Amino acid sequence: MTTTPRAIRPALCILLASLSLAGTAQAGERMDWIVAPYGWAASIGTDLKTTSPPSESSNDTDFRDVVDKLDGAFEIHIEGQGDRFGFFTDFTYLGIADDRVHPRFVIDSDLDTRLFELAAVWNPSPERFQGVDVFAGLRYIDVDLTVQLEPNNPIFNNIRIDGGRTYNDFMVGARYTWALSPRWVLTLRGDGSFGDTDGTWNASAVTQFRTGNGAWVFGYRHLDVEIEAGGSKTHITMSGPVIGYAFRF
């Protein structure tokens, strides 16, 4: 278990203060809610660097290959918004297993990633879920990366790297939502976070087609994470189409 870094303490204060203000300001008004289970057809890239023995390994896996190696996946987005303030939470779980043969070694890897976001939202626009949203909060990343490295050179022993660790980041970002027509909506989002990780950034473009009870959601998302654990540095990228349905009530 990691301790809360200094960068997270201001994030907690901002988040709690914003949620408190939102609850106070909206005590007499009804909030609008969105619950959106979705699928992320993400291709995954991992770059691993070790110091003993010195080695580098890159692995880019297309989504169609990810499906064959998938251990499990689950994603959901929940958001509530009033006239000016609101909040959202997002949870993603993805687990994959893979083995690769390289000229100098064989690598067997198992990656379980849990991504949790909780943020307070401020929207100065007159319409809810439209215009500019500014948000700040926490990004929690739980990575269990197990790598078994078997060098072909008998001088070196087999190496097992257990990169299991949790990372707590302060997240800040913004998004903009255009109402292209009464039914079509486009949202662009960008954010970054820092703290326990060496830097994480996320970007997405999402289109909604509104229906009577909510909206179909189609888009694209890219996530870039750099972490360091156990004497190894790992760079993880996840990018691909997003599809789901957002229930509104």
PDB file of N, CA, C and O in Angstrom, residues 40-45 59-72 94-100 109 239:
ATOM      1  N   TRP A  40     -14.450  -0.578 -24.534  1.00  0.00           N
ATOM      2  CA  TRP A  40     -13.281   0.125 -25.073  1.00  0.00           C
ATOM      3  C   TRP A  40     -12.455  -0.893 -25.844  1.00  0.00           C
ATOM      4  O   TRP A  40     -11.802  -1.749 -25.267  1.00  0.00           O
ATOM      5  N   ALA A  41     -12.499  -0.810 -27.178  1.00  0.00           N
ATOM      6  CA  ALA A  41     -11.750  -1.747 -28.033  1.00  0.00           C
ATOM      7  C   ALA A  41     -10.311  -1.266 -28.146  1.00  0.00           C
ATOM      8  O   ALA A  41      -9.863  -0.816 -29.206  1.00  0.00           O
ATOM      9  N   ALA A  42      -9.586  -1.366 -27.050  1.00  0.00           N
ATOM     10  CA  ALA A  42      -8.260  -0.759 -26.954  1.00  0.00           C
ATOM     11  C   ALA A  42      -7.166  -1.696 -27.459  1.00  0.00           C
ATOM     12  O   ALA A  42      -7.115  -2.869 -27.084  1.00  0.00           O
ATOM     13  N   SER A  43      -6.295  -1.152 -28.303  1.00  0.00           N
ATOM     14  CA  SER A  43      -5.021  -1.792 -28.593  1.00  0.00           C
ATOM     15  C   SER A  43      -4.050  -1.360 -27.498  1.00  0.00           C
ATOM     16  O   SER A  43      -4.090  -0.223 -27.031  1.00  0.00           O
ATOM     17  N   ILE A  44      -3.181  -2.278 -27.086  1.00  0.00           N
ATOM     18  CA  ILE A  44      -2.322  -2.031 -25.920  1.00  0.00           C
ATOM     19  C   ILE A  44      -0.866  -2.132 -26.324  1.00  0.00           C
ATOM     20  O   ILE A  44      -0.450  -3.091 -26.988  1.00  0.00           O
ATOM     21  N   GLY A  45      -0.098  -1.128 -25.920  1.00  0.00           N
ATOM     22  CA  GLY A  45       1.341  -1.142 -26.133  1.00  0.00           C
ATOM     23  C   GLY A  45       2.070  -1.052 -24.809  1.00  0.00           C
ATOM     24  O   GLY A  45       1.703  -0.259 -23.942  1.00  0.00           O
ATOM     25  N   ASN A  59       5.967  -4.311 -26.826  1.00  0.00           N
ATOM     26  CA  ASN A  59       4.889  -5.217 -27.218  1.00  0.00           C
ATOM     27  C   ASN A  59       3.676  -4.390 -27.606  1.00  0.00           C
ATOM     28  O   ASN A  59       3.089  -3.709 -26.766  1.00  0.00           O
ATOM     29  N   ASP A  60       3.316  -4.413 -28.890  1.00  0.00           N
ATOM     30  CA  ASP A  60       2.126  -3.722 -29.382  1.00  0.00           C
ATOM     31  C   ASP A  60       1.101  -4.775 -29.789  1.00  0.00           C
ATOM     32  O   ASP A  60       1.350  -5.583 -30.687  1.00  0.00           O
ATOM     33  N   THR A  61      -0.035  -4.759 -29.119  1.00  0.00           N
ATOM     34  CA  THR A  61      -1.064  -5.767 -29.341  1.00  0.00           C
ATOM     35  C   THR A  61      -2.319  -5.107 -29.873  1.00  0.00           C
ATOM     36  O   THR A  61      -2.919  -4.264 -29.193  1.00  0.00           O
ATOM     37  N   ASP A  62      -2.738  -5.466 -31.102  1.00  0.00           N
ATOM     38  CA  ASP A  62      -3.978  -4.960 -31.662  1.00  0.00           C
ATOM     39  C   ASP A  62      -5.162  -5.522 -30.899  1.00  0.00           C
ATOM     40  O   ASP A  62      -5.075  -6.579 -30.258  1.00  0.00           O
ATOM     41  N   PHE A  63      -6.294  -4.824 -31.017  1.00  0.00           N
ATOM     42  CA  PHE A  63      -7.469  -5.242 -30.254  1.00  0.00           C
ATOM     43  C   PHE A  63      -7.908  -6.660 -30.613  1.00  0.00           C
ATOM     44  O   PHE A  63      -8.295  -7.437 -29.750  1.00  0.00           O
ATOM     45  N   ARG A  64      -7.818  -7.024 -31.890  1.00  0.00           N
ATOM     46  CA  ARG A  64      -8.242  -8.369 -32.274  1.00  0.00           C
ATOM     47  C   ARG A  64      -7.367  -9.430 -31.620  1.00  0.00           C
ATOM     48  O   ARG A  64      -7.818 -10.548 -31.345  1.00  0.00           O
ATOM     49  N   ASP A  65      -6.088  -9.084 -31.348  1.00  0.00           N
ATOM     50  CA  ASP A  65      -5.226 -10.009 -30.615  1.00  0.00           C
ATOM     51  C   ASP A  65      -5.501  -9.943 -29.115  1.00  0.00           C
ATOM     52  O   ASP A  65      -5.361 -10.943 -28.403  1.00  0.00           O
ATOM     53  N   VAL A  66      -5.890  -8.737 -28.642  1.00  0.00           N
ATOM     54  CA  VAL A  66      -6.214  -8.587 -27.221  1.00  0.00           C
ATOM     55  C   VAL A  66      -7.384  -9.494 -26.854  1.00  0.00           C
ATOM     56  O   VAL A  66      -7.408 -10.101 -25.781  1.00  0.00           O
ATOM     57  N   VAL A  67      -8.364  -9.605 -27.751  1.00  0.00           N
ATOM     58  CA  VAL A  67      -9.530 -10.442 -27.474  1.00  0.00           C
ATOM     59  C   VAL A  67      -9.111 -11.881 -27.199  1.00  0.00           C
ATOM     60  O   VAL A  67      -9.639 -12.542 -26.292  1.00  0.00           O
ATOM     61  N   ASP A  68      -8.127 -12.389 -27.962  1.00  0.00           N
ATOM     62  CA  ASP A  68      -7.663 -13.758 -27.764  1.00  0.00           C
ATOM     63  C   ASP A  68      -6.946 -13.931 -26.427  1.00  0.00           C
ATOM     64  O   ASP A  68      -6.895 -15.038 -25.888  1.00  0.00           O
ATOM     65  N   LYS A  69      -6.373 -12.843 -25.902  1.00  0.00           N
ATOM     66  CA  LYS A  69      -5.580 -12.928 -24.673  1.00  0.00           C
ATOM     67  C   LYS A  69      -6.289 -12.312 -23.481  1.00  0.00           C
ATOM     68  O   LYS A  69      -5.699 -12.156 -22.415  1.00  0.00           O
ATOM     69  N   LEU A  70      -7.562 -11.956 -23.666  1.00  0.00           N
ATOM     70  CA  LEU A  70      -8.296 -11.221 -22.654  1.00  0.00           C
ATOM     71  C   LEU A  70      -8.645 -12.112 -21.471  1.00  0.00           C
ATOM     72  O   LEU A  70      -9.214 -13.193 -21.642  1.00  0.00           O
ATOM     73  N   ASP A  71      -8.311 -11.644 -20.258  1.00  0.00           N
ATOM     74  CA  ASP A  71      -8.725 -12.323 -19.044  1.00  0.00           C
ATOM     75  C   ASP A  71     -10.043 -11.762 -18.515  1.00  0.00           C
ATOM     76  O   ASP A  71     -10.782 -12.450 -17.820  1.00  0.00           O
ATOM     77  N   GLY A  72     -10.322 -10.494 -18.815  1.00  0.00           N
ATOM     78  CA  GLY A  72     -11.556  -9.867 -18.357  1.00  0.00           C
ATOM     79  C   GLY A  72     -11.542  -8.379 -18.671  1.00  0.00           C
ATOM     80  O   GLY A  72     -10.489  -7.770 -18.851  1.00  0.00           O
ATOM     81  N   LEU A  94      -9.123  -4.081 -17.093  1.00  0.00           N
ATOM     82  CA  LEU A  94      -8.693  -4.840 -18.264  1.00  0.00           C
ATOM     83  C   LEU A  94      -7.566  -5.776 -17.852  1.00  0.00           C
ATOM     84  O   LEU A  94      -6.583  -5.352 -17.234  1.00  0.00           O
ATOM     85  N   GLY A  95      -7.705  -7.037 -18.194  1.00  0.00           N
ATOM     86  CA  GLY A  95      -6.665  -8.024 -17.895  1.00  0.00           C
ATOM     87  C   GLY A  95      -6.288  -8.806 -19.130  1.00  0.00           C
ATOM     88  O   GLY A  95      -7.158  -9.316 -19.840  1.00  0.00           O
ATOM     89  N   ILE A  96      -4.986  -8.903 -19.418  1.00  0.00           N
ATOM     90  CA  ILE A  96      -4.512  -9.669 -20.573  1.00  0.00           C
ATOM     91  C   ILE A  96      -3.280 -10.473 -20.171  1.00  0.00           C
ATOM     92  O   ILE A  96      -2.566 -10.128 -19.224  1.00  0.00           O
ATOM     93  N   ALA A  97      -3.036 -11.558 -20.912  1.00  0.00           N
ATOM     94  CA  ALA A  97      -1.854 -12.396 -20.721  1.00  0.00           C
ATOM     95  C   ALA A  97      -1.239 -12.656 -22.093  1.00  0.00           C
ATOM     96  O   ALA A  97      -1.948 -12.847 -23.078  1.00  0.00           O
ATOM     97  N   ASP A  98       0.109 -12.673 -22.146  1.00  0.00           N
ATOM     98  CA  ASP A  98       0.774 -12.814 -23.437  1.00  0.00           C
ATOM     99  C   ASP A  98       2.151 -13.429 -23.230  1.00  0.00           C
ATOM    100  O   ASP A  98       2.744 -13.346 -22.151  1.00  0.00           O
ATOM    101  N   ASP A  99       2.660 -14.073 -24.276  1.00  0.00           N
ATOM    102  CA  ASP A  99       4.040 -14.553 -24.265  1.00  0.00           C
ATOM    103  C   ASP A  99       4.638 -14.284 -25.641  1.00  0.00           C
ATOM    104  O   ASP A  99       3.976 -14.450 -26.661  1.00  0.00           O
ATOM    105  N   ARG A 100       5.904 -13.853 -25.637  1.00  0.00           N
ATOM    106  CA  ARG A 100       6.597 -13.503 -26.869  1.00  0.00           C
ATOM    107  C   ARG A 100       8.003 -14.107 -26.872  1.00  0.00           C
ATOM    108  O   ARG A 100       8.663 -14.194 -25.832  1.00  0.00           O
ATOM    109  N   SER A 109       4.210 -12.445 -20.028  1.00  0.00           N
ATOM    110  CA  SER A 109       3.693 -11.319 -19.254  1.00  0.00           C
ATOM    111  C   SER A 109       2.209 -11.478 -18.947  1.00  0.00           C
ATOM    112  O   SER A 109       1.458 -12.094 -19.708  1.00  0.00           O
ATOM    113  N   SER A 239      -5.301   2.577 -26.589  1.00  0.00           N
ATOM    114  CA  SER A 239      -6.030   3.455 -27.502  1.00  0.00           C
ATOM    115  C   SER A 239      -6.930   2.636 -28.406  1.00  0.00           C
ATOM    116  O   SER A 239      -6.577   1.518 -28.814  1.00  0.00           O
TER     117      SER A 239
END
